[in-house]
CSV table of C-alpha atoms in Angstrom, one decimal:
chain,number,residue,atom,x,y,z
V,94,MET,CA,4.4,-12.9,-14.7
V,95,VAL,CA,5.2,-12.1,-11.0
V,96,MET,CA,7.2,-9.0,-11.8
V,97,MET,CA,4.5,-7.7,-14.1
V,98,ALA,CA,1.9,-8.3,-11.3
V,99,ALA,CA,4.2,-6.3,-9.0
V,100,TYR,CA,4.4,-3.4,-11.4
V,101,MET,CA,0.7,-3.5,-12.2
V,102,GLY,CA,-0.1,-3.6,-8.4
V,103,ALA,CA,2.0,-0.5,-7.9
V,104,PHE,CA,0.2,1.2,-10.8
V,105,GLY,CA,-3.2,0.2,-9.4
V,106,THR,CA,-2.3,1.8,-6.1
V,107,ALA,CA,-1.1,5.0,-7.7
V,108,LEU,CA,-4.3,5.1,-9.8
V,109,MET,CA,-6.5,4.7,-6.7
V,110,ALA,CA,-4.6,7.5,-4.9
V,111,LEU,CA,-4.8,9.8,-7.9
V,112,SER,CA,-8.5,9.1,-8.3
V,113,LEU,CA,-9.1,10.1,-4.6
V,114,LEU,CA,-6.9,13.2,-4.8
V,115,LEU,CA,-8.3,14.5,-8.0
V,116,HIS,CA,-11.9,13.4,-7.3
V,117,TRP,CA,-12.2,11.3,-10.4
V,118,ASP,CA,-15.2,9.0,-11.0
V,119,ASP,CA,-15.8,6.0,-8.7
V,120,ILE,CA,-15.2,3.7,-11.6
V,121,THR,CA,-11.6,4.8,-11.8
V,122,ARG,CA,-11.1,4.1,-8.1
V,123,GLY,CA,-12.7,0.7,-8.5
V,124,VAL,CA,-10.5,-0.1,-11.5
V,125,GLY,CA,-7.4,0.8,-9.4
V,126,ALA,CA,-8.6,-1.3,-6.4
V,127,GLY,CA,-9.4,-4.2,-8.7
V,128,ILE,CA,-6.0,-4.1,-10.4
V,129,MET,CA,-4.3,-3.9,-7.0
V,130,MET,CA,-6.2,-6.8,-5.4
V,131,ALA,CA,-5.8,-9.0,-8.5
V,132,CYS,CA,-2.1,-8.4,-8.4
V,133,LEU,CA,-1.9,-9.2,-4.7
V,134,VAL,CA,-3.6,-12.5,-5.3
V,135,ILE,CA,-1.1,-13.4,-8.1
V,136,LEU,CA,1.8,-12.5,-5.8
V,137,LEU,CA,0.4,-14.4,-2.9
V,138,VAL,CA,-0.2,-17.6,-4.9
V,139,ARG,CA,3.2,-17.4,-6.5
V,140,LYS,CA,5.1,-16.6,-3.3
V,141,LEU,CA,4.4,-20.0,-1.9
V,142,ARG,CA,6.4,-21.7,-4.7
V,143,ASP,CA,9.7,-19.8,-4.6
V,144,GLU,CA,12.0,-18.7,-1.8
V,145,TYR,CA,13.0,-15.5,-3.6
V,146,LEU,CA,9.5,-14.4,-4.1
V,147,GLN,CA,8.7,-15.3,-0.5
V,148,GLU,CA,11.5,-13.0,0.6
V,149,LEU,CA,10.2,-10.2,-1.5
V,150,TRP,CA,6.7,-10.7,-0.1
V,151,SER,CA,8.1,-10.7,3.4
V,152,ALA,CA,9.9,-7.4,2.8
V,153,GLY,CA,6.7,-5.8,1.4
V,154,ALA,CA,4.6,-7.1,4.2
V,155,SER,CA,7.0,-5.7,6.8
V,156,TRP,CA,6.9,-2.3,5.2
V,157,ALA,CA,3.2,-2.4,4.9
V,158,LEU,CA,2.8,-3.2,8.6
V,159,LEU,CA,5.1,-0.4,9.7
V,160,ALA,CA,3.4,2.1,7.4
V,161,THR,CA,-0.1,1.1,8.7
V,162,ILE,CA,1.0,1.4,12.3
V,163,ALA,CA,2.7,4.8,11.7
V,164,TRP,CA,-0.4,6.0,9.7
V,165,SER,CA,-2.8,4.9,12.4
V,166,ILE,CA,-0.9,6.6,15.2
V,167,LEU,CA,0.7,9.7,13.6
V,168,VAL,CA,-2.2,11.0,11.5
V,169,PRO,CA,-4.7,11.3,14.4
V,170,LEU,CA,-2.0,12.7,16.5
V,171,TYR,CA,-1.2,15.3,13.9
V,172,GLN,CA,-4.9,16.1,13.5
V,173,GLY,CA,-5.3,16.6,17.2
V,174,THR,CA,-2.2,18.6,17.7
V,175,PHE,CA,-2.1,20.9,14.8
V,176,GLU,CA,-5.7,21.2,13.9
V,177,GLY,CA,-6.7,22.0,17.5
V,178,ARG,CA,-9.0,19.0,18.1
V,179,ALA,CA,-7.2,17.6,21.2
V,180,GLY,CA,-10.4,15.9,22.5
V,181,VAL,CA,-10.7,13.6,19.5
V,182,THR,CA,-7.0,12.9,18.9
V,183,TRP,CA,-7.4,9.2,18.5
V,184,LEU,CA,-10.4,9.2,16.2
V,185,PRO,CA,-9.1,9.6,12.7
V,186,ASP,CA,-11.1,11.5,10.1
V,187,LEU,CA,-9.4,10.0,7.2
V,188,SER,CA,-11.2,7.3,5.2
V,189,GLY,CA,-10.2,3.7,5.1
V,190,ASN,CA,-9.2,4.1,1.5
V,191,TRP,CA,-6.2,6.2,2.5
V,192,THR,CA,-5.1,3.6,5.0
V,193,MET,CA,-5.3,0.9,2.3
V,194,ILE,CA,-3.4,3.1,-0.1
V,195,VAL,CA,-0.7,3.8,2.4
V,196,ALA,CA,-0.4,0.1,3.3
V,197,MET,CA,-0.4,-1.1,-0.3
V,198,GLY,CA,2.0,1.6,-1.4
V,199,ALA,CA,4.4,0.6,1.3
V,200,PHE,CA,4.0,-3.0,0.4
V,201,PHE,CA,5.0,-2.4,-3.2
V,202,ALA,CA,7.7,0.0,-2.2
V,203,GLY,CA,9.2,-2.6,0.1
V,204,PHE,CA,8.8,-5.3,-2.5
V,205,HIS,CA,10.6,-3.4,-5.2
V,206,PHE,CA,13.2,-2.0,-2.8
V,207,ARG,CA,14.2,-5.5,-1.8
V,208,ARG,CA,14.2,-6.6,-5.4
V,209,LEU,CA,16.3,-3.7,-6.6
V,210,ARG,CA,18.7,-4.1,-3.7
V,211,GLY,CA,19.2,-7.7,-4.7
V,212,ALA,CA,19.5,-8.9,-1.1
V,213,ALA,CA,16.6,-11.4,-1.3
């Protein structure tokens, strides 16, 4: 059940990213976000019962934190440097949806990387 939730959460993240990139209907974005959040709840509830899953959760959370920090610093810096808006370098134009997608994508990437590495 937990691995299926991890796969479905990654699928929900990809669905949400595709719906934003391809300008699909809002219902598709909502379905992707709903799948992603439901899977995170399942993973959170189950991680408290097993050391292996807790280690996978910790790896995913670490990757998500690093991705969020990098996204929050580097994207506004890129926009200000290469798009010529030096006065508003630290005010990102990107929506909060992309920050969530980057964080959740990094979470599931870290989760599956640690699982496939077998180091947990």
